[in-house]
Coordinates of C-alpha atoms and ligand atoms in Angstrom, one line a residue:
Chain A
X1 CA -11.2 -17.3 -187.8
X2 CA -13.9 -19.9 -187.4
X3 CA -13.1 -23.6 -187.7
X4 CA -15.9 -26.1 -187.4
X5 CA -15.0 -29.8 -187.5
X6 CA -17.6 -32.6 -187.5
X7 CA -19.8 -30.5 -185.2
X8 CA -22.8 -32.6 -184.0
X9 CA -25.7 -31.8 -181.7
X10 CA -28.0 -34.6 -180.6
X11 CA -31.2 -33.9 -178.7
X12 CA -33.1 -36.6 -176.9
X13 CA -35.2 -37.4 -179.9
X14 CA -33.3 -36.1 -182.9
X15 CA -30.0 -35.0 -184.2
X16 CA -30.3 -31.3 -184.9
X17 CA -26.8 -30.9 -186.4
X18 CA -24.9 -33.8 -187.9
X19 CA -21.2 -33.7 -188.5
X20 CA -20.9 -30.2 -190.0
X21 CA -17.5 -29.0 -191.1
X22 CA -16.6 -25.6 -192.5
X23 CA -14.2 -22.8 -192.1
X24 CA -14.5 -19.0 -192.3
X25 CA -11.5 -16.8 -192.9
X26 CA -10.9 -13.4 -191.2
X27 CA -13.0 -10.6 -192.6
X28 CA -15.3 -12.8 -194.6
X29 CA -19.0 -12.6 -194.5
X30 CA -20.6 -16.0 -194.6
X31 CA -24.2 -16.9 -195.2
X32 CA -25.5 -19.9 -193.3
X33 CA -28.4 -21.0 -195.4
X34 CA -31.0 -23.6 -194.8
X35 CA -34.8 -24.0 -194.5
X36 CA -36.5 -23.8 -191.1
X37 CA -35.4 -26.5 -188.7
X38 CA -32.2 -27.1 -190.6
X39 CA -30.1 -26.6 -187.5
X40 CA -28.9 -23.1 -188.1
X41 CA -29.8 -21.8 -184.6
X42 CA -28.4 -24.9 -183.0
X43 CA -25.1 -24.5 -184.8
X44 CA -24.9 -20.8 -183.8
X45 CA -25.6 -21.6 -180.2
X46 CA -22.8 -24.1 -180.2
X47 CA -20.4 -21.5 -181.7
X48 CA -21.4 -19.0 -179.0
X49 CA -20.9 -21.5 -176.2
X50 CA -24.6 -21.4 -175.3
X51 CA -25.0 -25.1 -176.1
X52 CA -22.2 -27.6 -175.8
X53 CA -21.6 -29.8 -178.9
X54 CA -22.4 -33.5 -178.6
X55 CA -19.4 -34.3 -180.7
X56 CA -16.9 -32.5 -182.9
X57 CA -15.1 -29.3 -182.3
X58 CA -15.5 -25.6 -183.1
X59 CA -12.8 -23.0 -182.6
X60 CA -13.1 -19.3 -182.8
X61 CA -9.9 -17.3 -183.2
X62 CA -8.1 -20.4 -182.2
X63 CA -10.1 -21.0 -178.9
X64 CA -12.2 -24.1 -178.5
X65 CA -15.8 -23.5 -177.5
X66 CA -15.7 -26.3 -175.0
X67 CA -12.2 -25.8 -173.6
X68 CA -11.9 -22.1 -173.4
X69 CA -15.4 -20.7 -173.6
X70 CA -14.4 -17.6 -171.7
X71 CA -11.9 -16.5 -174.4
X72 CA -14.4 -17.3 -177.1
X73 CA -17.1 -15.3 -175.4
X74 CA -14.8 -12.3 -175.3
X75 CA -14.3 -12.4 -179.0
X76 CA -17.9 -12.8 -180.3
X77 CA -20.9 -10.6 -180.7
X78 CA -24.1 -12.6 -180.9
X79 CA -27.5 -11.6 -182.1
X80 CA -29.9 -14.4 -181.2
X81 CA -33.0 -15.1 -183.3
X82 CA -35.1 -12.7 -181.2
X83 CA -33.1 -9.6 -180.0
X84 CA -32.3 -10.2 -176.3
X85 CA -33.6 -6.9 -175.0
X86 CA -35.1 -5.9 -171.7
X87 CA -38.3 -4.0 -172.4
X88 CA -38.1 -1.9 -169.3
X89 CA -34.7 -0.5 -170.2
X90 CA -33.8 2.5 -172.3
X91 CA -31.6 2.0 -175.3
X92 CA -28.5 3.7 -173.8
X93 CA -29.0 2.0 -170.5
X94 CA -29.3 -1.3 -172.2
X95 CA -26.1 -0.8 -174.2
X96 CA -24.3 0.3 -171.1
X97 CA -25.4 -2.9 -169.3
X98 CA -24.3 -5.1 -172.2
X99 CA -21.0 -3.1 -172.5
X100 CA -20.2 -3.7 -168.9
X101 CA -20.9 -7.4 -169.2
X102 CA -18.5 -7.5 -172.1
X103 CA -15.9 -5.8 -170.0
X104 CA -16.0 -2.2 -171.0
X105 CA -16.1 0.7 -168.6
X106 CA -15.6 4.4 -168.1
X107 CA -15.0 6.8 -171.0
X108 CA -14.3 3.9 -173.3
X109 CA -17.8 2.5 -172.7
X110 CA -19.5 5.8 -173.3
X111 CA -17.5 6.3 -176.5
X112 CA -18.5 2.9 -177.8
X113 CA -22.1 3.5 -176.9
X114 CA -22.1 6.6 -179.0
X115 CA -20.3 4.9 -181.8
X116 CA -22.6 1.9 -182.1
X117 CA -25.7 4.2 -181.8
X118 CA -24.5 6.1 -184.8
X119 CA -23.4 3.1 -186.6
X120 CA -26.6 1.2 -186.2
X121 CA -28.9 4.2 -186.6
X122 CA -30.4 4.1 -183.2
X123 CA -29.1 7.5 -182.0
X124 CA -32.6 8.9 -182.3
X125 CA -34.1 6.4 -179.8
X126 CA -31.4 6.6 -177.2
X127 CA -33.7 7.4 -174.4
X128 CA -36.7 5.4 -175.5
X129 CA -37.8 2.3 -173.7
X130 CA -36.9 -0.8 -175.6
X131 CA -40.3 -2.3 -175.1
X132 CA -41.8 0.6 -177.0
X133 CA -39.5 0.3 -180.1
X134 CA -40.6 -1.1 -183.4
X135 CA -39.3 -4.4 -184.6
X136 CA -36.8 -2.8 -186.9
X137 CA -35.3 -0.6 -184.2
X138 CA -35.1 -3.6 -181.8
X139 CA -33.2 -5.5 -184.4
X140 CA -30.8 -2.6 -184.8
X141 CA -30.4 -2.3 -181.0
X142 CA -29.7 -6.0 -181.1
X143 CA -27.0 -5.4 -183.7
X144 CA -25.6 -2.5 -181.7
X145 CA -25.4 -4.7 -178.6
X146 CA -23.5 -7.3 -180.6
X147 CA -20.8 -5.0 -181.8
X148 CA -20.4 -2.9 -178.7
X149 CA -17.1 -4.5 -177.6
X150 CA -15.8 -4.5 -181.2
X151 CA -15.6 -8.3 -181.4
X152 CA -13.6 -10.2 -183.9
X153 CA -16.5 -12.4 -184.9
X154 CA -20.2 -11.5 -185.3
X155 CA -22.8 -14.2 -185.2
X156 CA -26.2 -13.1 -186.4
X157 CA -29.1 -15.5 -186.3
X158 CA -31.7 -14.5 -189.0
X159 CA -31.0 -10.8 -188.6
X160 CA -33.7 -9.8 -191.1
X161 CA -36.5 -12.1 -190.0
X162 CA -39.7 -10.3 -189.3
X163 CA -38.7 -7.0 -190.8
X164 CA -40.5 -5.2 -193.6
X165 CA -38.7 -4.8 -197.0
X166 CA -37.3 -1.4 -196.3
X167 CA -36.0 -2.4 -192.9
X168 CA -34.5 -5.6 -194.5
X169 CA -32.6 -3.5 -197.0
X170 CA -31.3 -1.2 -194.3
X171 CA -30.3 -4.0 -192.1
X172 CA -28.5 -5.8 -195.0
X173 CA -26.6 -2.6 -195.8
X174 CA -25.7 -2.2 -192.2
X175 CA -24.4 -5.8 -192.0
X176 CA -22.4 -5.3 -195.2
X177 CA -20.8 -2.2 -193.8
X178 CA -19.8 -4.1 -190.7
X179 CA -18.0 -6.7 -192.8
X180 CA -14.8 -4.9 -193.0
X181 CA -14.1 -4.8 -189.3
X182 CA -15.6 -8.2 -188.3
X183 CA -15.8 -11.7 -189.5
X184 CA -19.5 -12.3 -189.9
X185 CA -21.6 -15.4 -190.0
X186 CA -25.3 -14.8 -190.5
X187 CA -28.0 -17.4 -190.9
X188 CA -31.0 -17.1 -193.1
X189 CA -33.6 -19.1 -194.9
X190 CA -33.9 -16.5 -197.6
X191 CA -31.7 -17.1 -200.6
X192 CA -31.4 -13.7 -202.1
X193 CA -30.2 -12.5 -198.8
X194 CA -27.1 -14.6 -199.2
X195 CA -26.6 -13.5 -202.8
X196 CA -26.8 -9.9 -201.8
X197 CA -24.9 -9.9 -198.5
X198 CA -22.5 -12.7 -198.4
X199 CA -19.3 -13.8 -200.0
X200 CA -19.3 -17.4 -198.9
X201 CA -22.3 -19.6 -198.3
X202 CA -22.7 -22.7 -196.2
X203 CA -25.9 -24.6 -197.0
X204 CA -27.3 -27.1 -194.5
X205 CA -30.4 -29.1 -194.5
X206 CA -31.9 -31.4 -191.8
X207 CA -28.7 -30.9 -189.8
X208 CA -26.4 -32.0 -192.6
X209 CA -23.9 -30.0 -194.6
X210 CA -25.1 -29.8 -198.2
X211 CA -22.6 -27.4 -199.8
X212 CA -20.1 -24.8 -199.0
X213 CA -18.7 -22.5 -201.6
X214 CA -18.3 -18.9 -202.5
X215 CA -21.5 -17.3 -203.7
X216 CA -19.9 -16.4 -207.0
X217 CA -18.9 -20.0 -207.6
X218 CA -22.4 -21.2 -206.9
X219 CA -23.8 -18.6 -209.3
X220 CA -21.2 -19.5 -211.9
X221 CA -22.2 -23.1 -211.6
X222 CA -25.8 -22.2 -211.8
X223 CA -25.2 -20.1 -214.8
X224 CA -22.5 -22.4 -216.2
X225 CA -24.3 -25.1 -218.2
X226 CA -27.4 -23.4 -219.1
X227 CA -30.4 -25.3 -220.3
X228 CA -32.8 -23.5 -222.6
X229 CA -36.3 -24.5 -223.3
X230 CA -37.5 -23.9 -226.9
X231 CA -40.9 -24.4 -228.3
X232 CA -41.0 -24.4 -232.1
X233 CA -44.0 -24.3 -234.4
X234 CA -43.4 -25.3 -238.1
X235 CA -45.1 -22.8 -240.3
X236 CA -46.0 -25.0 -243.3
X237 CA -46.2 -28.6 -242.5
X238 CA -47.8 -30.5 -239.6
X239 CA -45.4 -31.6 -236.9
X240 CA -44.1 -35.1 -237.5
X241 CA -41.2 -37.2 -236.4
X242 CA -38.9 -36.3 -239.3
X243 CA -39.4 -32.6 -238.8
X244 CA -38.6 -33.0 -235.1
X245 CA -35.4 -34.8 -236.0
X246 CA -34.6 -32.1 -238.5
X247 CA -35.0 -29.3 -236.0
X248 CA -33.1 -31.2 -233.4
X249 CA -30.2 -31.6 -235.8
X250 CA -30.3 -28.0 -236.8
X251 CA -30.1 -26.9 -233.2
X252 CA -27.3 -29.3 -232.4
X253 CA -25.1 -27.7 -235.1
X254 CA -25.1 -24.3 -233.3
X255 CA -21.7 -23.7 -231.7
X256 CA -21.7 -23.9 -228.0
X257 CA -24.6 -26.3 -227.8
X258 CA -23.7 -29.5 -226.3
X259 CA -26.9 -31.5 -226.4
X260 CA -30.5 -31.1 -227.6
X261 CA -33.3 -33.4 -226.5
X262 CA -36.9 -33.3 -227.5
X263 CA -39.3 -33.4 -224.6
X264 CA -42.0 -35.5 -226.2
X265 CA -40.7 -36.8 -229.5
X266 CA -44.2 -38.2 -230.5
X267 CA -46.3 -35.4 -229.1
X268 CA -47.9 -32.5 -231.0
X269 CA -45.8 -29.8 -229.2
X270 CA -42.3 -29.5 -230.4
X271 CA -40.4 -28.6 -227.2
X272 CA -36.7 -29.0 -227.1
X273 CA -34.2 -28.6 -224.4
X274 CA -30.8 -27.3 -225.5
X275 CA -28.0 -27.5 -223.1
X276 CA -25.1 -25.2 -223.5
X277 CA -21.5 -25.9 -222.9
X278 CA -20.0 -24.4 -219.8
X279 CA -20.1 -20.6 -219.8
X280 CA -21.6 -20.3 -223.3
X281 CA -24.5 -18.1 -224.0
X282 CA -26.7 -19.7 -226.7
X283 CA -30.1 -18.0 -226.5
X284 CA -29.5 -15.6 -229.3
X285 CA -28.1 -18.3 -231.6
X286 CA -31.0 -20.6 -230.9
X287 CA -33.5 -18.0 -231.7
X288 CA -31.8 -17.0 -234.9
X289 CA -31.4 -20.6 -236.1
X290 CA -35.1 -21.3 -235.6
X291 CA -36.3 -18.2 -237.4
X292 CA -33.8 -18.4 -240.2
X293 CA -34.9 -22.0 -240.9
X294 CA -38.4 -20.7 -241.5
X295 CA -39.9 -22.0 -238.3
X296 CA -41.8 -20.0 -235.7
X297 CA -40.4 -19.5 -232.3
X298 CA -43.2 -19.9 -229.8
X299 CA -41.2 -19.8 -226.6
X300 CA -37.7 -19.5 -225.5
X301 CA -36.8 -19.5 -221.8
X302 CA -34.0 -20.6 -219.5
X303 CA -34.7 -23.9 -217.9
X304 CA -31.5 -23.8 -216.1
X305 CA -31.2 -23.7 -212.4
X306 CA -31.0 -20.4 -210.6
X307 CA -29.2 -20.4 -207.3
X308 CA -32.6 -20.8 -205.8
X309 CA -33.2 -24.0 -207.7
X310 CA -29.8 -25.3 -206.8
X311 CA -30.7 -24.6 -203.2
X312 CA -34.0 -26.3 -203.5
X313 CA -32.5 -29.3 -205.2
X314 CA -29.6 -29.5 -202.8
X315 CA -31.9 -29.3 -199.8
X316 CA -34.3 -31.8 -201.4
X317 CA -37.3 -29.5 -201.1
X318 CA -40.4 -30.4 -202.9
X319 CA -41.8 -26.9 -203.4
X320 CA -40.8 -26.6 -206.9
X321 CA -42.4 -23.7 -208.6
X322 CA -42.7 -25.1 -212.1
X323 CA -43.0 -28.8 -212.2
X324 CA -42.5 -29.0 -216.0
X325 CA -38.9 -28.1 -215.6
X326 CA -36.6 -31.0 -215.3
X327 CA -33.2 -29.5 -215.1
X328 CA -30.3 -31.8 -215.5
X329 CA -29.1 -32.7 -212.0
X330 CA -26.2 -30.6 -211.0
X331 CA -24.6 -32.0 -208.0
X332 CA -22.4 -29.6 -206.1
X333 CA -20.4 -31.7 -203.8
X334 CA -19.8 -30.5 -200.3
X335 CA -16.3 -29.4 -200.7
X336 CA -13.8 -29.7 -197.9
X337 CA -13.4 -26.5 -195.9
X338 CA -10.7 -24.5 -197.7
X339 CA -8.6 -24.4 -194.5
Chain B
X1 CA -17.2 -9.2 -158.7
X2 CA -17.7 -6.3 -161.1
X3 CA -20.0 -8.4 -163.2
X4 CA -21.9 -9.5 -160.1
X5 CA -22.5 -5.9 -159.3
X6 CA -23.5 -5.1 -162.9
X7 CA -26.1 -7.8 -162.8
X8 CA -27.3 -6.9 -159.4
X9 CA -27.8 -3.3 -160.4
X10 CA -29.8 -4.4 -163.4
X11 CA -32.0 -6.6 -161.3
X12 CA -32.6 -3.9 -158.7
X13 CA -33.5 -1.5 -161.5
X14 CA -36.0 -3.8 -163.0
X15 CA -37.6 -4.3 -159.5
X16 CA -37.8 -0.6 -159.0
X17 CA -39.0 0.6 -162.4
X18 CA -41.9 -1.8 -162.3
X19 CA -44.5 -1.6 -159.6
X20 CA -43.3 -4.9 -158.1
X21 CA -40.9 -3.4 -155.6
X22 CA -43.4 -0.8 -154.4
X23 CA -46.2 -3.2 -154.2
X24 CA -44.1 -5.6 -152.1
X25 CA -43.0 -2.7 -149.9
X26 CA -46.5 -1.4 -149.4
X27 CA -47.9 -4.8 -148.6
X28 CA -45.1 -5.8 -146.3
X29 CA -45.2 -2.6 -144.4
X30 CA -49.0 -2.6 -144.1
X31 CA -49.1 -6.1 -142.7
X32 CA -46.2 -5.7 -140.5
X33 CA -47.6 -2.4 -139.3
X34 CA -50.8 -4.2 -138.4
X35 CA -48.9 -6.7 -136.4
X36 CA -47.0 -4.0 -134.7
X37 CA -50.0 -1.9 -133.5
X38 CA -51.7 -5.1 -132.4
X39 CA -48.8 -6.1 -130.3
X40 CA -48.5 -2.6 -128.9
X41 CA -52.3 -2.5 -128.1
X42 CA -52.0 -5.8 -126.2
X43 CA -49.0 -4.6 -124.4
X44 CA -50.7 -1.4 -123.3
X45 CA -53.9 -3.1 -122.2
X46 CA -51.8 -5.7 -120.2
X47 CA -49.9 -2.9 -118.6
X48 CA -53.1 -1.1 -117.5
X49 CA -54.6 -4.4 -116.2
X50 CA -51.5 -5.1 -114.1
X51 CA -51.5 -1.7 -112.6
X52 CA -55.1 -2.0 -111.7
X53 CA -54.4 -5.4 -110.0
X54 CA -51.6 -3.6 -108.2
X55 CA -49.0 -6.0 -109.5
X56 CA -45.6 -4.6 -110.1
X57 CA -44.0 -7.1 -112.5
X58 CA -41.7 -5.1 -114.7
X59 CA -42.8 -5.0 -118.3
X60 CA -40.2 -6.0 -120.8
X61 CA -40.6 -4.4 -124.3
X62 CA -38.0 -6.8 -125.8
X63 CA -39.7 -9.9 -124.6
X64 CA -43.3 -8.8 -125.0
X65 CA -43.2 -6.8 -128.2
X66 CA -40.0 -7.2 -130.2
X67 CA -39.5 -10.9 -129.9
X68 CA -43.0 -12.0 -131.1
X69 CA -42.9 -9.3 -133.8
X70 CA -39.6 -10.6 -135.1
X71 CA -40.9 -14.1 -135.4
X72 CA -44.1 -12.7 -137.1
X73 CA -41.8 -11.0 -139.6
X74 CA -39.9 -14.2 -140.2
X75 CA -43.2 -16.0 -141.1
X76 CA -44.4 -13.1 -143.2
X77 CA -41.2 -13.3 -145.2
X78 CA -42.1 -16.8 -146.4
X79 CA -45.0 -15.3 -148.3
X80 CA -43.0 -12.5 -149.9
X81 CA -39.9 -14.4 -151.0
X82 CA -41.6 -16.3 -153.9
X83 CA -42.8 -13.0 -155.3
X84 CA -39.2 -11.6 -155.2
X85 CA -37.5 -14.6 -156.8
X86 CA -40.0 -16.0 -159.3
X87 CA -39.0 -13.8 -162.2
X88 CA -35.2 -13.9 -161.7
X89 CA -34.4 -16.6 -164.2
X90 CA -37.8 -17.6 -165.5
X91 CA -38.3 -14.3 -167.2
X92 CA -34.9 -14.3 -168.9
X93 CA -35.5 -17.8 -170.1
X94 CA -38.9 -16.8 -171.5
X95 CA -37.7 -13.7 -173.4
X96 CA -34.4 -15.2 -174.5
X97 CA -32.2 -12.7 -172.7
X98 CA -30.6 -15.6 -170.9
X99 CA -28.7 -16.1 -174.2
X100 CA -27.2 -12.7 -173.8
X101 CA -26.1 -13.3 -170.3
X102 CA -24.6 -16.8 -170.9
X103 CA -22.8 -15.8 -174.1
X104 CA -21.1 -12.8 -172.4
X105 CA -17.8 -13.3 -170.8
X106 CA -19.4 -13.7 -167.3
X107 CA -19.2 -16.7 -165.1
X108 CA -22.4 -18.5 -164.2
X109 CA -21.7 -18.0 -160.5
X110 CA -21.4 -14.2 -161.0
X111 CA -24.8 -14.1 -162.7
X112 CA -26.3 -16.2 -159.9
X113 CA -24.7 -14.1 -157.1
X114 CA -25.8 -10.9 -158.9
X115 CA -29.4 -11.9 -159.0
X116 CA -29.5 -13.4 -155.6
X117 CA -27.9 -10.3 -154.0
X118 CA -30.4 -8.1 -155.7
X119 CA -33.2 -10.1 -154.3
X120 CA -31.6 -9.9 -150.8
X121 CA -31.2 -6.2 -151.1
X122 CA -34.9 -5.8 -152.0
X123 CA -35.8 -7.9 -149.0
X124 CA -33.5 -5.8 -146.8
X125 CA -35.5 -2.8 -148.0
X126 CA -38.7 -4.5 -146.9
X127 CA -37.1 -5.1 -143.5
X128 CA -35.9 -1.5 -143.3
X129 CA -39.5 -0.3 -143.5
X130 CA -40.5 -2.5 -140.6
X131 CA -37.7 -1.0 -138.6
X132 CA -39.5 2.3 -138.7
X133 CA -42.2 0.8 -136.5
X134 CA -39.6 -0.2 -133.9
X135 CA -38.1 3.3 -133.9
X136 CA -41.3 4.3 -132.1
X137 CA -40.4 2.0 -129.3
X138 CA -37.1 3.8 -128.9
X139 CA -38.8 7.1 -128.9
X140 CA -41.2 6.2 -126.0
X141 CA -39.2 3.6 -124.2
X142 CA -35.8 2.2 -123.9
X143 CA -35.7 -1.3 -125.2
X144 CA -32.4 -3.1 -125.6
X145 CA -31.2 -2.6 -129.2
X146 CA -28.9 -5.6 -129.4
X147 CA -31.5 -8.3 -129.5
X148 CA -33.3 -6.3 -132.2
X149 CA -30.2 -6.1 -134.3
X150 CA -29.5 -9.8 -133.9
X151 CA -33.1 -10.5 -134.8
X152 CA -32.7 -8.5 -138.0
X153 CA -29.5 -10.4 -138.8
X154 CA -31.5 -13.6 -138.3
X155 CA -34.3 -12.4 -140.6
X156 CA -31.7 -11.5 -143.3
X157 CA -30.0 -14.9 -143.0
X158 CA -33.2 -16.8 -143.2
X159 CA -34.3 -14.8 -146.2
X160 CA -30.9 -15.3 -147.8
X161 CA -31.5 -19.1 -147.6
X162 CA -35.0 -19.0 -148.9
X163 CA -34.2 -16.5 -151.6
X164 CA -31.4 -18.9 -152.8
X165 CA -33.9 -21.7 -153.0
X166 CA -36.4 -19.5 -154.9
X167 CA -33.6 -18.4 -157.3
X168 CA -32.9 -22.1 -157.9
X169 CA -36.5 -22.9 -158.6
X170 CA -36.7 -20.0 -161.0
X171 CA -34.0 -21.6 -163.2
X172 CA -36.2 -24.7 -163.6
X173 CA -39.0 -23.1 -165.6
X174 CA -39.8 -20.4 -168.2
X175 CA -43.0 -19.7 -166.4
X176 CA -42.9 -17.2 -163.5
X177 CA -46.2 -18.3 -162.0
X178 CA -45.0 -21.9 -161.8
X179 CA -41.7 -20.7 -160.3
X180 CA -43.5 -18.6 -157.7
X181 CA -46.0 -21.2 -156.8
X182 CA -43.4 -23.9 -156.4
X183 CA -41.2 -21.6 -154.3
X184 CA -44.2 -20.7 -152.1
X185 CA -44.9 -24.4 -151.6
X186 CA -41.3 -25.1 -150.6
X187 CA -41.3 -22.1 -148.2
X188 CA -44.5 -23.2 -146.6
X189 CA -43.2 -26.8 -146.3
X190 CA -40.0 -25.6 -144.7
X191 CA -42.1 -23.7 -142.2
X192 CA -44.6 -26.4 -141.2
X193 CA -42.0 -29.1 -140.9
X194 CA -41.4 -27.9 -137.4
X195 CA -44.9 -28.9 -136.4
X196 CA -44.0 -32.6 -136.2
X197 CA -41.9 -31.9 -133.2
X198 CA -45.1 -31.1 -131.3
X199 CA -46.3 -34.7 -131.1
X200 CA -43.4 -36.9 -132.2
X201 CA -39.9 -37.1 -130.8
X202 CA -38.4 -39.9 -132.9
X203 CA -35.3 -39.3 -134.8
X204 CA -37.1 -38.7 -138.1
X205 CA -39.2 -36.0 -136.5
X206 CA -36.2 -34.3 -135.0
X207 CA -34.5 -34.3 -138.4
X208 CA -37.6 -32.9 -140.1
X209 CA -37.9 -30.2 -137.4
X210 CA -34.3 -29.4 -137.9
X211 CA -34.9 -28.8 -141.5
X212 CA -37.6 -26.3 -140.7
X213 CA -36.2 -22.8 -141.3
X214 CA -38.4 -21.4 -138.5
X215 CA -36.9 -23.4 -135.7
X216 CA -33.5 -21.9 -136.4
X217 CA -34.9 -18.4 -136.0
X218 CA -35.8 -18.8 -132.4
X219 CA -32.3 -18.1 -131.1
X220 CA -32.0 -15.0 -133.2
X221 CA -35.4 -13.8 -132.0
X222 CA -34.1 -14.1 -128.4
X223 CA -31.2 -12.0 -129.4
X224 CA -28.6 -14.8 -129.3
X225 CA -26.4 -15.7 -132.2
X226 CA -26.2 -19.5 -132.0
X227 CA -23.4 -21.0 -134.1
X228 CA -25.5 -24.0 -135.2
X229 CA -28.4 -21.9 -136.4
X230 CA -26.1 -19.5 -138.3
X231 CA -24.4 -22.5 -139.9
X232 CA -27.7 -23.8 -140.9
X233 CA -28.7 -20.6 -142.7
X234 CA -25.3 -20.3 -144.4
X235 CA -25.5 -23.9 -145.5
X236 CA -29.0 -23.2 -147.0
X237 CA -27.6 -20.2 -148.8
X238 CA -24.6 -22.1 -150.1
X239 CA -26.6 -25.1 -151.3
X240 CA -29.2 -22.9 -152.9
X241 CA -26.7 -20.9 -154.9
X242 CA -24.6 -24.0 -155.7
X243 CA -27.7 -25.8 -157.2
X244 CA -28.6 -22.6 -159.0
X245 CA -25.4 -22.4 -160.8
X246 CA -25.4 -26.2 -161.5
X247 CA -28.9 -25.8 -162.9
X248 CA -27.7 -23.0 -165.2
X249 CA -25.1 -25.3 -166.5
X250 CA -27.4 -28.3 -167.0
X251 CA -30.0 -26.0 -168.5
X252 CA -27.7 -25.8 -171.5
X253 CA -27.0 -29.5 -171.6
X254 CA -30.6 -30.3 -171.4
X255 CA -32.0 -27.6 -173.6
Ligands
LIG1 N1 -34.3 -27.7 -177.3 C1 -34.5 -28.6 -178.3 N2 -34.9 -29.9 -178.0 C2 -35.1 -30.7 -178.9 N3 -35.0 -30.5 -180.3 C3 -34.7 -29.2 -180.6 C4 -34.4 -28.2 -179.7 N4 -34.1 -27.1 -180.3 C5 -34.1 -27.4 -181.6 N5 -34.5 -28.7 -181.8 C6 -34.6 -29.3 -183.1 O1 -33.5 -29.2 -183.8 C7 -33.7 -28.9 -185.2 C8 -33.0 -27.7 -185.6 O2 -33.5 -26.6 -185.0 P1 -32.9 -25.1 -185.3 O3 -31.5 -25.2 -185.0 O4 -33.7 -24.2 -184.4 O5 -33.2 -24.9 -186.8 P2 -33.2 -23.5 -187.6 O6 -32.6 -22.4 -186.8 O7 -32.3 -23.8 -188.8 O8 -34.6 -23.2 -188.0 C9 -35.2 -28.8 -185.3 O9 -35.7 -30.0 -185.9 C10 -35.7 -28.6 -183.9 O10 -37.0 -29.2 -183.8
LIG2 MG1 -33.4 -20.7 -186.3

């Protein structure tokens, strides 16, 4: 449904989007994930024919955004970063205006207005001035506007930004419920949003594509080779090098454990990192082994990467929450678009 | 065409739900009404004086009231046009609604025409109110209506050209005030250009005077439709709208 090939946007001073390629199949809901300034809005503006690409191509339903913008525009619904509403209009009036722009008229138009009002939960503010609506309602009117002509593709730029948690949940549910009828691409800088709403994820940072994969695959990989952090305290003797080695060897014998390293072999704390083989759960076995050998288990926690950490790592962000964690680097290569 | 009408209607609505339209109507009517009663006062005094001197030169309402009033109206328009056009694009750019318009299956030219025609219709409403004043003349005298009609046609054509320029300037900025001030400056300049012809007759002065929108109104004020003046106004409208739609295009390339 959406094909993006080496899409590039250069501004006078910087390259906002740099050779991005990905593809979205019909009916999918795709999260476009990246920190602020990554180039999400710029990419979406190119997909919606608002900005022309500097290089590369993008096609929507087979129509090129540069060659046949008119055909593309007919098939997309777009919710920009801030809902494009006219404060002096009433909700219904606004939807009627947008519907006419999208080519609807007559009974069909009125029918669609009623439908989208119900669908997006704005039926109770039909005759309210848009300027007087709360942020949550404006966002929903923005969504209603985007789906009024029943477009094949929905492009939503940070649809939950600036909403309170309750509104965020409502909006996410609404978007999910729209997924059956439309191909959706939504941008966000919030990771759980992608985990909760999307099937596919496209991660970009500083204009470059970092990864594209299904959310499940990413989670699998995150979960796959788990790294567990264990702190052991010997009950009887003082910690020394031979004991450290002994514990390490004991842990390595556990089935499913691929590697055990000691954090500080000469230090007083005996902290180990046990890495599991792909898909193996080793926490219980680790705990049991330590206790059954007569040692105390002071701490046991996953040091593996959550999706969040993968994201932070992939995007090279420095805001690491726990600096003592040094997860084994897990490169997820930017796979080719599965076209 | 349908899209043009959709946009035009939306613009008209936003003029008339806000106080803008009413304020402009009130101000325009008030000032023009003042001109009118002044002109009428002079006309009456002059008439009485002539009678007292025993002269019997026939008084001409068309020449002595309508013609000067029409040219007053054409100057007055210069001050109101910026207030009509300044928000057209600047506001949409500021609030981001321009993204809605330009990502809808609507051609740039349709958007431009819709906005410009809404501005022209609002201006026509202003003129309609001035026409009320003239209807008094028809009640108490019998002026020739044809020169008046031609005069109004001229006023509309002139406004069409200036509104097109104002619409163009509005695409250049996000700030309404800047758009308004710049349009006002250009309108004023296009008016005073004519002054050079007062003391200079070289070619450059003739060209400058030709560019002045006011000089082309004279013929309409006299009740004559001159081809060259009509062509001038149509050229102004065409160029203004052309540059507006080009500007909308390049707005995207630049932004
Ligand atoms: N009109 C513009 N002119 C110059 N640079 C821009 C413009 N718009 C965006 N940028 C730059 O492009 C980069 C990507 O911006 P954007 O697409 O808005 O990111 P995101 O939506 O992911 O936060 C940013 O570094 C931003 O400064
Ligand atoms: Mg953005």
